[in-house]
């Protein structure tokens, strides 16, 4: 689940930490930008 949102967003975008289970049931934390999350929700991936 990767796609580019741009260099400036990666450097200066507002960061959000997501938590969710992996395949083995362990909790995984992932730091993403707010713009990335909006794009993922728009495409139905999140």
Short mmCIF file of N, CA and C in Angstrom, two decimals:
data_model
loop_
_atom_site.label_atom_id
_atom_site.label_comp_id
_atom_site.label_asym_id
_atom_site.label_seq_id
_atom_site.Cartn_x
_atom_site.Cartn_y
_atom_site.Cartn_z
N UNK A 1 0.84 -1.18 0.00
CA UNK A 1 0.00 0.00 0.00
C UNK A 1 0.88 1.24 0.00
N UNK A 2 1.56 1.46 -1.11
CA UNK A 2 2.43 2.61 -1.23
C UNK A 2 2.06 3.39 -2.47
N UNK A 3 2.03 4.68 -2.34
CA UNK A 3 1.94 5.56 -3.47
C UNK A 3 2.47 6.92 -3.06
N UNK A 4 2.95 7.67 -4.02
CA UNK A 4 3.64 8.93 -3.73
C UNK A 4 2.67 10.08 -3.53
N UNK A 5 2.97 10.92 -2.54
CA UNK A 5 2.19 12.14 -2.32
C UNK A 5 3.07 13.36 -2.52
N UNK A 6 4.32 13.18 -2.87
CA UNK A 6 5.22 14.29 -3.13
C UNK A 6 6.27 14.47 -2.05
N UNK A 7 7.38 15.04 -2.47
CA UNK A 7 8.51 15.24 -1.57
C UNK A 7 8.18 16.23 -0.46
N UNK A 8 7.53 17.34 -0.79
CA UNK A 8 7.21 18.34 0.22
C UNK A 8 6.26 17.80 1.27
N UNK A 9 5.30 17.00 0.85
CA UNK A 9 4.38 16.39 1.82
C UNK A 9 5.14 15.42 2.72
N UNK A 10 6.04 14.66 2.15
CA UNK A 10 6.83 13.71 2.92
C UNK A 10 7.70 14.43 3.96
N UNK A 11 8.27 15.59 3.59
CA UNK A 11 9.13 16.32 4.50
C UNK A 11 8.36 17.17 5.52
N UNK A 12 7.33 17.88 5.05
CA UNK A 12 6.68 18.87 5.89
C UNK A 12 5.22 18.60 6.20
N UNK A 13 4.65 17.53 5.68
CA UNK A 13 3.24 17.22 5.91
C UNK A 13 2.96 16.82 7.34
N UNK A 14 1.72 17.03 7.76
CA UNK A 14 1.31 16.64 9.11
C UNK A 14 1.34 15.12 9.23
N UNK A 15 2.02 14.62 10.26
CA UNK A 15 2.20 13.18 10.44
C UNK A 15 1.13 12.61 11.36
N UNK A 16 0.69 11.40 11.05
CA UNK A 16 -0.30 10.67 11.83
C UNK A 16 0.25 9.27 12.06
N UNK A 17 0.06 8.72 13.25
CA UNK A 17 0.49 7.35 13.54
C UNK A 17 -0.74 6.45 13.55
N UNK A 18 -0.71 5.45 12.66
CA UNK A 18 -1.79 4.47 12.57
C UNK A 18 -1.38 3.20 13.31
N UNK A 19 -2.34 2.55 13.94
CA UNK A 19 -2.07 1.28 14.60
C UNK A 19 -3.06 0.25 14.08
N UNK A 20 -2.55 -0.95 13.83
CA UNK A 20 -3.42 -2.01 13.36
C UNK A 20 -2.73 -3.35 13.46
N UNK A 21 -3.49 -4.44 13.37
CA UNK A 21 -2.90 -5.77 13.47
C UNK A 21 -2.24 -6.19 12.15
N UNK A 22 -1.16 -6.97 12.26
CA UNK A 22 -0.55 -7.56 11.08
C UNK A 22 -1.09 -8.98 10.89
N UNK A 23 -0.48 -9.76 10.00
CA UNK A 23 -0.96 -11.11 9.71
C UNK A 23 -0.89 -12.03 10.92
N UNK A 24 0.04 -11.77 11.82
CA UNK A 24 0.25 -12.63 12.99
C UNK A 24 -0.52 -12.16 14.21
N UNK A 25 -1.25 -11.04 14.09
CA UNK A 25 -2.04 -10.54 15.19
C UNK A 25 -1.33 -9.53 16.08
N UNK A 26 -0.08 -9.22 15.78
CA UNK A 26 0.66 -8.24 16.56
C UNK A 26 0.25 -6.83 16.13
N UNK A 27 0.27 -5.89 17.07
CA UNK A 27 -0.07 -4.51 16.77
C UNK A 27 1.14 -3.84 16.11
N UNK A 28 0.90 -3.18 14.96
CA UNK A 28 1.94 -2.52 14.20
C UNK A 28 1.61 -1.04 14.12
N UNK A 29 2.62 -0.19 14.34
CA UNK A 29 2.46 1.25 14.22
C UNK A 29 3.09 1.70 12.92
N UNK A 30 2.41 2.59 12.21
CA UNK A 30 2.89 3.09 10.93
C UNK A 30 2.70 4.60 10.89
N UNK A 31 3.78 5.35 10.62
CA UNK A 31 3.70 6.80 10.55
C UNK A 31 3.46 7.22 9.10
N UNK A 32 2.36 7.92 8.85
CA UNK A 32 2.01 8.38 7.51
C UNK A 32 1.63 9.86 7.59
N UNK A 33 1.54 10.50 6.43
CA UNK A 33 1.10 11.89 6.41
C UNK A 33 -0.42 11.94 6.26
N UNK A 34 -0.98 13.06 6.64
CA UNK A 34 -2.43 13.24 6.56
C UNK A 34 -2.91 13.15 5.11
N UNK A 35 -2.13 13.73 4.18
CA UNK A 35 -2.49 13.70 2.76
C UNK A 35 -2.48 12.26 2.23
N UNK A 36 -1.51 11.45 2.66
CA UNK A 36 -1.44 10.06 2.24
C UNK A 36 -2.67 9.29 2.70
N UNK A 37 -3.07 9.52 3.97
CA UNK A 37 -4.23 8.85 4.51
C UNK A 37 -5.50 9.23 3.75
N UNK A 38 -5.65 10.51 3.42
CA UNK A 38 -6.82 10.96 2.65
C UNK A 38 -6.86 10.30 1.28
N UNK A 39 -5.70 10.18 0.61
CA UNK A 39 -5.65 9.53 -0.70
C UNK A 39 -5.97 8.04 -0.58
N UNK A 40 -5.48 7.40 0.47
CA UNK A 40 -5.74 5.98 0.66
C UNK A 40 -7.22 5.73 0.93
N UNK A 41 -7.85 6.60 1.71
CA UNK A 41 -9.28 6.46 2.00
C UNK A 41 -10.11 6.74 0.74
N UNK A 42 -9.66 7.66 -0.08
CA UNK A 42 -10.38 7.99 -1.31
C UNK A 42 -10.35 6.86 -2.32
N UNK A 43 -9.25 6.11 -2.35
CA UNK A 43 -9.14 5.02 -3.31
C UNK A 43 -9.68 3.71 -2.75
N UNK A 44 -10.14 3.72 -1.49
CA UNK A 44 -10.71 2.52 -0.88
C UNK A 44 -9.69 1.56 -0.32
N UNK A 45 -8.45 1.99 -0.14
CA UNK A 45 -7.40 1.10 0.37
C UNK A 45 -7.32 1.11 1.89
N UNK A 46 -7.84 2.14 2.52
CA UNK A 46 -7.74 2.22 3.98
C UNK A 46 -9.07 1.93 4.63
#
